[in-house]
PDB file of C-alpha atoms in Angstrom:
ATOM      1  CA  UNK A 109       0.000   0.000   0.000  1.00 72.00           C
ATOM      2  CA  UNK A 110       1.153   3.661  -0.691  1.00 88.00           C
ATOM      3  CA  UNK A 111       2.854   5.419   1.919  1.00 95.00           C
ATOM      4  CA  UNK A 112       0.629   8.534   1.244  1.00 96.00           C
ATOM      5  CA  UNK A 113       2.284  10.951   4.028  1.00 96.00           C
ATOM      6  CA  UNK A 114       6.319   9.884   2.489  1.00 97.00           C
ATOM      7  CA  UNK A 115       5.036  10.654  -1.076  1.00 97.00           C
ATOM      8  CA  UNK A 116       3.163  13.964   0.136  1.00 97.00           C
ATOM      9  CA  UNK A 117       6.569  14.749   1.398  1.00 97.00           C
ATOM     10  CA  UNK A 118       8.198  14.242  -1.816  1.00 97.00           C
ATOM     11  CA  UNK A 119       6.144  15.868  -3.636  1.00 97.00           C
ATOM     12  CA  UNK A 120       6.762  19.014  -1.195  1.00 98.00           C
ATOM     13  CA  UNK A 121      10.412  18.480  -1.235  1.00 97.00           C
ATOM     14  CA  UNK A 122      10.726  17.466  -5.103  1.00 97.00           C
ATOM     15  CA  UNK A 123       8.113  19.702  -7.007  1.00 97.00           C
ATOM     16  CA  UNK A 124       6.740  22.734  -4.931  1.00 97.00           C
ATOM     17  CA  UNK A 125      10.125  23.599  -2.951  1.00 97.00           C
ATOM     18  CA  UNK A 126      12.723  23.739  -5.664  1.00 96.00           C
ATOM     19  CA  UNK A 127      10.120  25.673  -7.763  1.00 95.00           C
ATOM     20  CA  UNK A 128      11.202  28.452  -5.850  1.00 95.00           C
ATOM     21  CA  UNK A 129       7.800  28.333  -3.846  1.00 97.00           C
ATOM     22  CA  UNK A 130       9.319  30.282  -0.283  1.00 97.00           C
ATOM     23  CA  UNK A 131       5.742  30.447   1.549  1.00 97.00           C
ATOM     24  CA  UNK A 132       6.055  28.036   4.457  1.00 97.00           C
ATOM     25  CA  UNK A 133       2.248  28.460   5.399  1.00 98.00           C
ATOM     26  CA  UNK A 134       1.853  27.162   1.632  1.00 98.00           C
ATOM     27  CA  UNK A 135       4.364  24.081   2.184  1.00 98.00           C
ATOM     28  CA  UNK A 136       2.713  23.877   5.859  1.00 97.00           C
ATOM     29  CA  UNK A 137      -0.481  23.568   3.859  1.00 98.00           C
ATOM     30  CA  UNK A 138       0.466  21.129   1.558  1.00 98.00           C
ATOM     31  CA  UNK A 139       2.532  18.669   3.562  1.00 98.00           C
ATOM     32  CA  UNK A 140      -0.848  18.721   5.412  1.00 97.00           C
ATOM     33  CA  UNK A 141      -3.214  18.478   3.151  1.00 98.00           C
ATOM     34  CA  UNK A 142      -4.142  14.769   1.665  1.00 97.00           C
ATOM     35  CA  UNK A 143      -4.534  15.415  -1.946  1.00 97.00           C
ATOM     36  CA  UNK A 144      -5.129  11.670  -2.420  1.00 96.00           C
ATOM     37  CA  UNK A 145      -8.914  11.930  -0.995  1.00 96.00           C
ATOM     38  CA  UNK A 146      -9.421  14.869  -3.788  1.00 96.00           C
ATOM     39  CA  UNK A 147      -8.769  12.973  -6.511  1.00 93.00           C
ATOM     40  CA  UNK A 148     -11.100   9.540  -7.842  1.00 90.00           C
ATOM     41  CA  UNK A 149     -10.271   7.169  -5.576  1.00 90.00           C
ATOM     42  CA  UNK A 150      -8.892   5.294  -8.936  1.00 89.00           C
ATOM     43  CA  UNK A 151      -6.292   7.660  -9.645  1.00 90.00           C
ATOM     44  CA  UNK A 152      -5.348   7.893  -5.754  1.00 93.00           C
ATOM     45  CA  UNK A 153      -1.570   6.797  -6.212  1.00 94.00           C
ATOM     46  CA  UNK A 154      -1.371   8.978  -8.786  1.00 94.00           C
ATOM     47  CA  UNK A 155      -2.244  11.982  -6.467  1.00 95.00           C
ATOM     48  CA  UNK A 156       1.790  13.438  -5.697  1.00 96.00           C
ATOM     49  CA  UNK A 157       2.920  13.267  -8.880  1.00 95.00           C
ATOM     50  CA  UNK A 158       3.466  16.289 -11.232  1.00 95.00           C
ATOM     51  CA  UNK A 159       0.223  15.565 -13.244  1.00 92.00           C
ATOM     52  CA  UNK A 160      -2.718  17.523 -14.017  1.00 93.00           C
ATOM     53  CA  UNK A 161      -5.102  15.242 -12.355  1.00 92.00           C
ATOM     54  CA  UNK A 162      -8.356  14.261 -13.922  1.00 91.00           C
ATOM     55  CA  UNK A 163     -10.995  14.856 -11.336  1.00 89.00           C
ATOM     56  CA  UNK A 164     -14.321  14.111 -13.824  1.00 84.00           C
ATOM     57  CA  UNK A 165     -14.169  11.347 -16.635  1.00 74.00           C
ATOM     58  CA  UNK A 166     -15.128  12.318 -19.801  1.00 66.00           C
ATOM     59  CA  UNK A 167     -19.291  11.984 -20.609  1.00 67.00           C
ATOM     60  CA  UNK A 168     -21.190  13.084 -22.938  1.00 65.00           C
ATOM     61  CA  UNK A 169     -19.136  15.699 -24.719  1.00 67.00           C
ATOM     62  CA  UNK A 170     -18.223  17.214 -21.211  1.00 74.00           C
ATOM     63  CA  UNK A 171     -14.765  18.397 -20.660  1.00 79.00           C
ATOM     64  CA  UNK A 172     -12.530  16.763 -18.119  1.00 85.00           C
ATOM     65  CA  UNK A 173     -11.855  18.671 -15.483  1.00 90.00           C
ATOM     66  CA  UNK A 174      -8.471  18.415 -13.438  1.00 93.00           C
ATOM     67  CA  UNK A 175      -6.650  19.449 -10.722  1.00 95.00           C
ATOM     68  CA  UNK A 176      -3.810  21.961 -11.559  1.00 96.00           C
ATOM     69  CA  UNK A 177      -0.100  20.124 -10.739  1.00 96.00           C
ATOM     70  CA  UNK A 178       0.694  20.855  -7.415  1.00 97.00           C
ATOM     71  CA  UNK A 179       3.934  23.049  -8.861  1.00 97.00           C
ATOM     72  CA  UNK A 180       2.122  25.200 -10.978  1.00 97.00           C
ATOM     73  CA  UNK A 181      -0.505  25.981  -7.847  1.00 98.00           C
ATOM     74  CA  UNK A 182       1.675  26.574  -4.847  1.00 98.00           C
ATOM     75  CA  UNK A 183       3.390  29.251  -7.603  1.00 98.00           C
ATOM     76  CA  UNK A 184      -0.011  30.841  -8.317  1.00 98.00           C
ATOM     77  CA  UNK A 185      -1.099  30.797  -4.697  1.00 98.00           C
ATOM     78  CA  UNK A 186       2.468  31.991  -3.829  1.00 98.00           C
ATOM     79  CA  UNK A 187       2.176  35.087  -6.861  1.00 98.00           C
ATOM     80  CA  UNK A 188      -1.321  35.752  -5.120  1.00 98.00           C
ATOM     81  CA  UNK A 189      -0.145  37.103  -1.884  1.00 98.00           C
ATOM     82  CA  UNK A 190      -2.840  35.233   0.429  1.00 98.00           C
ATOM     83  CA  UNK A 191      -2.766  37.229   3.654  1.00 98.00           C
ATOM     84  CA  UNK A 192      -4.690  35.900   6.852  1.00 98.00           C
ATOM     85  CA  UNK A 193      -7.201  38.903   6.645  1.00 98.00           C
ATOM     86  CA  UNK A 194      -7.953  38.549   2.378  1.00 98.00           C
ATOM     87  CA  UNK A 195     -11.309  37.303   1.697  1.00 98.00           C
ATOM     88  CA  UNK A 196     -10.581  34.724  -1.426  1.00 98.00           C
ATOM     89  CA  UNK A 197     -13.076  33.204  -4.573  1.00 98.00           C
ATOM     90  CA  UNK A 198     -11.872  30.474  -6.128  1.00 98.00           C
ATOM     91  CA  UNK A 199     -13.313  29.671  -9.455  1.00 98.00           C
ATOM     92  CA  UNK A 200     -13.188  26.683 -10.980  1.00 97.00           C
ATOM     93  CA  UNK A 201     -12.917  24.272  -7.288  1.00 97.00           C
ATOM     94  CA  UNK A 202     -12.998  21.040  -8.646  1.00 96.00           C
ATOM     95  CA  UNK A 203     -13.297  18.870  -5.878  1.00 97.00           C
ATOM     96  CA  UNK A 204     -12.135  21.147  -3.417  1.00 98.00           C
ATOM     97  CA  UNK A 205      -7.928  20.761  -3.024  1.00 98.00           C
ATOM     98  CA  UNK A 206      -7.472  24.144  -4.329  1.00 98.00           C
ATOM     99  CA  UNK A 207      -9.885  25.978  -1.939  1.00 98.00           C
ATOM    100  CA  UNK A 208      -8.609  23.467   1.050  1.00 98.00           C
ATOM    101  CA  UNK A 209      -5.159  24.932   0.688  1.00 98.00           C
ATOM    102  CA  UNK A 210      -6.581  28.800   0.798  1.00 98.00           C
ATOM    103  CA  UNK A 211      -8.392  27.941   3.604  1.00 98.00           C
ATOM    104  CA  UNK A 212      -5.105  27.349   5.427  1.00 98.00           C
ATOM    105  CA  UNK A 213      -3.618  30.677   4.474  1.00 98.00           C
ATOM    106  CA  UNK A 214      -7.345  33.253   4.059  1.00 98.00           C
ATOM    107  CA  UNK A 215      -9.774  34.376   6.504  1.00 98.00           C
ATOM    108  CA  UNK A 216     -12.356  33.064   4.275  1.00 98.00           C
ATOM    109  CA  UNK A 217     -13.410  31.652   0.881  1.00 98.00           C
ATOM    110  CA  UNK A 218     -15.507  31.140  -1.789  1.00 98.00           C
ATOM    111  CA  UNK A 219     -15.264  27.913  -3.671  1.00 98.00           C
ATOM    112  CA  UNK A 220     -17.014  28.277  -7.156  1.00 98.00           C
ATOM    113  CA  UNK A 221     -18.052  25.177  -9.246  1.00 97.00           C
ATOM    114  CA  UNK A 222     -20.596  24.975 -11.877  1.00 95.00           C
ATOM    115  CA  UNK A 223     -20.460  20.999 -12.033  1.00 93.00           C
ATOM    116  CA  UNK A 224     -23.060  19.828  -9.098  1.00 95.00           C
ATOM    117  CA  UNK A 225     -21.202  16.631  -9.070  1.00 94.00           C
ATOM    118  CA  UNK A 226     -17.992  18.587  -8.432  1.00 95.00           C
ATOM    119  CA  UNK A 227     -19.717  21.072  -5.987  1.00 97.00           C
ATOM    120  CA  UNK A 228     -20.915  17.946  -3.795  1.00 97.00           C
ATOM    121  CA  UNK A 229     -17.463  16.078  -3.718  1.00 97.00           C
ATOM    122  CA  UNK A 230     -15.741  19.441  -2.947  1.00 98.00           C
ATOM    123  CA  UNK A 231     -18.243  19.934   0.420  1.00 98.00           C
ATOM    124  CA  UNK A 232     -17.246  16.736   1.380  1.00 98.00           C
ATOM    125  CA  UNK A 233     -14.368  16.978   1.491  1.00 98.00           C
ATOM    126  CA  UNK A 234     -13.559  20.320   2.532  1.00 98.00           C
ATOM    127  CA  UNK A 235     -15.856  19.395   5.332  1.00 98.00           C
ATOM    128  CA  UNK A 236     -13.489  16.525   6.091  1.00 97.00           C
ATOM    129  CA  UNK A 237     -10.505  18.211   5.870  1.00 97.00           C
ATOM    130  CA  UNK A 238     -12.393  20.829   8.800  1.00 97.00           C
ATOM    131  CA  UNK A 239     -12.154  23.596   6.012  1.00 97.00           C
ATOM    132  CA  UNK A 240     -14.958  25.276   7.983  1.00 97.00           C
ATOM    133  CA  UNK A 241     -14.064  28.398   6.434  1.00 98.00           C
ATOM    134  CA  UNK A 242     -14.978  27.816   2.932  1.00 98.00           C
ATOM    135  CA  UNK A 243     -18.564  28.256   1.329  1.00 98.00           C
ATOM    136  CA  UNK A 244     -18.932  26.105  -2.256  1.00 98.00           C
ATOM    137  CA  UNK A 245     -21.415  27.671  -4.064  1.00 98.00           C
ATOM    138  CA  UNK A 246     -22.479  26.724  -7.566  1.00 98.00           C
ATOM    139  CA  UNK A 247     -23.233  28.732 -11.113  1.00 97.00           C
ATOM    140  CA  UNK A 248     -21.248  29.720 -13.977  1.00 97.00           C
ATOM    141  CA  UNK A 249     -17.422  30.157 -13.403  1.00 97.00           C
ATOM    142  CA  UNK A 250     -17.046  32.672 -15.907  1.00 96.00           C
ATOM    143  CA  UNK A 251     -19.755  35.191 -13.572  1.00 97.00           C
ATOM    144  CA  UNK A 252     -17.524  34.926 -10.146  1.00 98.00           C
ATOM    145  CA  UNK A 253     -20.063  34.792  -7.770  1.00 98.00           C
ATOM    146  CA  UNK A 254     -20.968  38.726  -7.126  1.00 98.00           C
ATOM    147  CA  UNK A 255     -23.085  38.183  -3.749  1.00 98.00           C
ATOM    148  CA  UNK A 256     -20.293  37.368  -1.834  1.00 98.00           C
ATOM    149  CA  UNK A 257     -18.183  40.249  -3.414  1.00 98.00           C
ATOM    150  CA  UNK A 258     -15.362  42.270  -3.336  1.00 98.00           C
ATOM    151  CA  UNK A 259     -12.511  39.631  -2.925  1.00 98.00           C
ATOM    152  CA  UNK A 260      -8.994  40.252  -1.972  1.00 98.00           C
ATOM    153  CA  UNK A 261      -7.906  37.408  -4.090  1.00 98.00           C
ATOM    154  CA  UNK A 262      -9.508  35.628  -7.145  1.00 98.00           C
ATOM    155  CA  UNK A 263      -7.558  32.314  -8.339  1.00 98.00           C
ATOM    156  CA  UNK A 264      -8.846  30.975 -11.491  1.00 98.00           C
ATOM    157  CA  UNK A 265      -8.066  27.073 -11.466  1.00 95.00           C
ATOM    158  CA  UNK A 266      -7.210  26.358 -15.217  1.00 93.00           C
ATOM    159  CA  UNK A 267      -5.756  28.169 -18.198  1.00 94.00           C
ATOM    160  CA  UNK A 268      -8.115  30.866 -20.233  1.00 95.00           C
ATOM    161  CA  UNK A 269      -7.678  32.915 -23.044  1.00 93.00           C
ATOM    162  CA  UNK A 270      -9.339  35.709 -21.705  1.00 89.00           C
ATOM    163  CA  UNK A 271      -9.811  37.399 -18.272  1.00 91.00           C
ATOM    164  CA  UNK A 272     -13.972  38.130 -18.129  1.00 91.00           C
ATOM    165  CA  UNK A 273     -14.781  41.382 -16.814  1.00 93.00           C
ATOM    166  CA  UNK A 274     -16.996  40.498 -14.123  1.00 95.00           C
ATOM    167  CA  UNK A 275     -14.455  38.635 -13.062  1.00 97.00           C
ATOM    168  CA  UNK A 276     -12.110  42.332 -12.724  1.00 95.00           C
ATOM    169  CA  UNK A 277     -15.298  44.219 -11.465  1.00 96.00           C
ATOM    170  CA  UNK A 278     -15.109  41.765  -8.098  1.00 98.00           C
ATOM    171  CA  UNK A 279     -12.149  42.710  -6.901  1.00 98.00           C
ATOM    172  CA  UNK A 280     -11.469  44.400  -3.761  1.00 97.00           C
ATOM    173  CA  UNK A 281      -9.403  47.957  -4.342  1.00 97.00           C
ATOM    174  CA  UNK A 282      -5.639  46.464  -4.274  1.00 97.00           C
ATOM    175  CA  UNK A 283      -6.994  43.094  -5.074  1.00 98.00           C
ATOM    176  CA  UNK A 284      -5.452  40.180  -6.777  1.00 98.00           C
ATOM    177  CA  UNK A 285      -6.489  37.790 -10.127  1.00 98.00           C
ATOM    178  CA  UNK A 286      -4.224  34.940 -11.067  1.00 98.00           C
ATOM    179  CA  UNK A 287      -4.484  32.757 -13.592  1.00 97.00           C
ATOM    180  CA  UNK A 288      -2.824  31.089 -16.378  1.00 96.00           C
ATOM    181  CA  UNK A 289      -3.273  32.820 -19.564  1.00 95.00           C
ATOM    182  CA  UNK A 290      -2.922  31.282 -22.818  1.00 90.00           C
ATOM    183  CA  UNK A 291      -2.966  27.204 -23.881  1.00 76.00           C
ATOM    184  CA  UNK A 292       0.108  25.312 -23.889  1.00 67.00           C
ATOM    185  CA  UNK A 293       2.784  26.158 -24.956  1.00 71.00           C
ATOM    186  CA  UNK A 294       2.922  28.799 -24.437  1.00 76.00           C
ATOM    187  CA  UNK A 295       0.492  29.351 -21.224  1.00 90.00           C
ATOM    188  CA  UNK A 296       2.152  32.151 -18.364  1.00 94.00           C
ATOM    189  CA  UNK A 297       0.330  33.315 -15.152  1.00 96.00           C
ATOM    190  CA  UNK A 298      -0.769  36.752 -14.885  1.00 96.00           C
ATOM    191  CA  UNK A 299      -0.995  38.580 -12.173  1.00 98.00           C
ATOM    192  CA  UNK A 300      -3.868  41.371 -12.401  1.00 97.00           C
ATOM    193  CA  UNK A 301      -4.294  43.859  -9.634  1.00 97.00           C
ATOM    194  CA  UNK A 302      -7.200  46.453  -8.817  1.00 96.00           C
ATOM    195  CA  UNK A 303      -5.965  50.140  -8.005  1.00 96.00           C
ATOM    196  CA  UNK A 304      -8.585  52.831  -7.583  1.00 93.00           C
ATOM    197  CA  UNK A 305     -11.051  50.451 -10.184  1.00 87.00           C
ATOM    198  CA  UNK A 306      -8.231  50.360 -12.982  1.00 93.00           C
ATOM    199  CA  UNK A 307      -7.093  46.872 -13.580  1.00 95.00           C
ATOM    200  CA  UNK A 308      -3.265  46.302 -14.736  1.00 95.00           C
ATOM    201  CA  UNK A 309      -1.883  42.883 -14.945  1.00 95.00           C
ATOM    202  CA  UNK A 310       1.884  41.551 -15.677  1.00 96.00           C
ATOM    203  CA  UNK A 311       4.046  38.330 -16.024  1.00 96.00           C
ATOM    204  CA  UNK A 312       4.162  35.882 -13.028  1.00 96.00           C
ATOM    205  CA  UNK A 313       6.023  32.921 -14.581  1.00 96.00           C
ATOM    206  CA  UNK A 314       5.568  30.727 -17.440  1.00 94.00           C
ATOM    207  CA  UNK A 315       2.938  27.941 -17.030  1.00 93.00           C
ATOM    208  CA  UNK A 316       0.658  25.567 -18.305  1.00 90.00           C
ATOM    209  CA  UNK A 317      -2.654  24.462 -17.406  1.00 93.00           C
ATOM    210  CA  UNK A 318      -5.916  22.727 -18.596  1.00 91.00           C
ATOM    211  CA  UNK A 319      -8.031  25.115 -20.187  1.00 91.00           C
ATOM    212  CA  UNK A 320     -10.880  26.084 -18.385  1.00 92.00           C
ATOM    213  CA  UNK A 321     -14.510  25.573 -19.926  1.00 88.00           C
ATOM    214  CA  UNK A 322     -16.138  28.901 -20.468  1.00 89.00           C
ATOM    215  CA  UNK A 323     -13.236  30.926 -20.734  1.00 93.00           C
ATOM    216  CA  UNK A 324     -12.013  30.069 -24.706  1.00 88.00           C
ATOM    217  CA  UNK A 325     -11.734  33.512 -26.667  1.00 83.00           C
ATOM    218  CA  UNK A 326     -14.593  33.712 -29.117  1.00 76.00           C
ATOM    219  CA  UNK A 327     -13.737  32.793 -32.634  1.00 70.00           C
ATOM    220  CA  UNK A 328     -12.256  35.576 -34.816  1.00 57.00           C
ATOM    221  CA  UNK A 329     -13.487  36.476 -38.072  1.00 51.00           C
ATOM    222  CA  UNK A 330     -11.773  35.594 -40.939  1.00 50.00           C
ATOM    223  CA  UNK A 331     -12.292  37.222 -44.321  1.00 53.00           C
TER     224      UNK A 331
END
């Protein structure tokens, strides 16, 4: 049987550490955190490795979602700036890993997920993990989920070729939007901060990451 804890550790010491990921609340976090129980309990050994993890199976036309590599992240929660006061949405939750890891670092957050399957998983287990913290609410990722706004931090979990607006418009004055912009290769996180309701956004590092659905740039017309 898999020694889950000695292969959370490697993954720690192997992928998130020498990608120049400094935070030790994140590593605290993650050498915490068991990222088998947020994965199908099929792909369970494959849960440390430096994978994009399917969470769904593919079905009827339905894209498969997946869990960004646990590299890729630690970087983007690490280019976010969590502090313990920052009031966090996190679109695109998946099963919940992602928002159990803010949890650690935020005062509170929003887990967004417009797959009910998903939603359900990710209440389980956040509720197992005693992520008491963390509200999963469901509707379309590409809206945010205004209610509950302005955020101090928004972390888009997947790669899009376009930032929505309403997205931007729920930020918090001096707020943060990550995400990976662009499909592979190349893909790069961005970094997009609010200042006085002007949103400016530059270069974290290069990445890639599953595309998320909803956020493809509309076609372009071709002559």
């Amino acid at each position: 049987m898999l020694d889950f804890a000695a292969a959370r550790r490697m993954m720690v010491d192997g992928q998130v550490r020498t990608s120049d990921v400094t935070d030790l609340r994140i590593i605290g976090a993650m050498l915490e955190l068991p990222r088998e129980r947020f994965v199908p309990e099929a792909n369970a050994a494959l849960a440390y490795l430096d994978l994009d993890l399917p969470a769904t199976a593919a079905s009827g036309g339905e894209p498969v979602r997946r869990l960004l590599k646990p590299m890729v992240l630690a970087k983007m929660v690490q280019a976010a700036a969590v502090k313990e006061s920052d009031h966090v949405l996190d679109v695109g939750c998946a099963t919940g890993y992602s928002s159990a890891l803010l949890a650690r670092l935020a005062r509170s957050v929003v887990a967004l997920e417009e797959n009910p399957a998903l939603a359900r998983r990710a209440r389980e287990n956040l509720e197992a993990v005693g992520a008491g913290n963390v509200t999963v609410m469901i509707g379309p990722l590409t809206q945010g989920w205004p209610a509950k706004a302005p955020y101090d931090v928004i972390l888009v979990e997947g790669a899009v070729e376009l930032v929505p607006p309403a997205l931007s418009r729920q930020l918090n004055d001096g707020g943060r939007l990550v995400a990976v912009v662009g499909r592979a290769p190349p893909g790069r996180a961005m970094v997009y901060r609010s200042v006085a309701g002007e949103v400016s956004g530059w270069p974290a590092f290069d990445a890639a990451a599953p595309l998320l659905p909803g956020f493809a740039a509309p076609p372009a017309f071709v002559f």
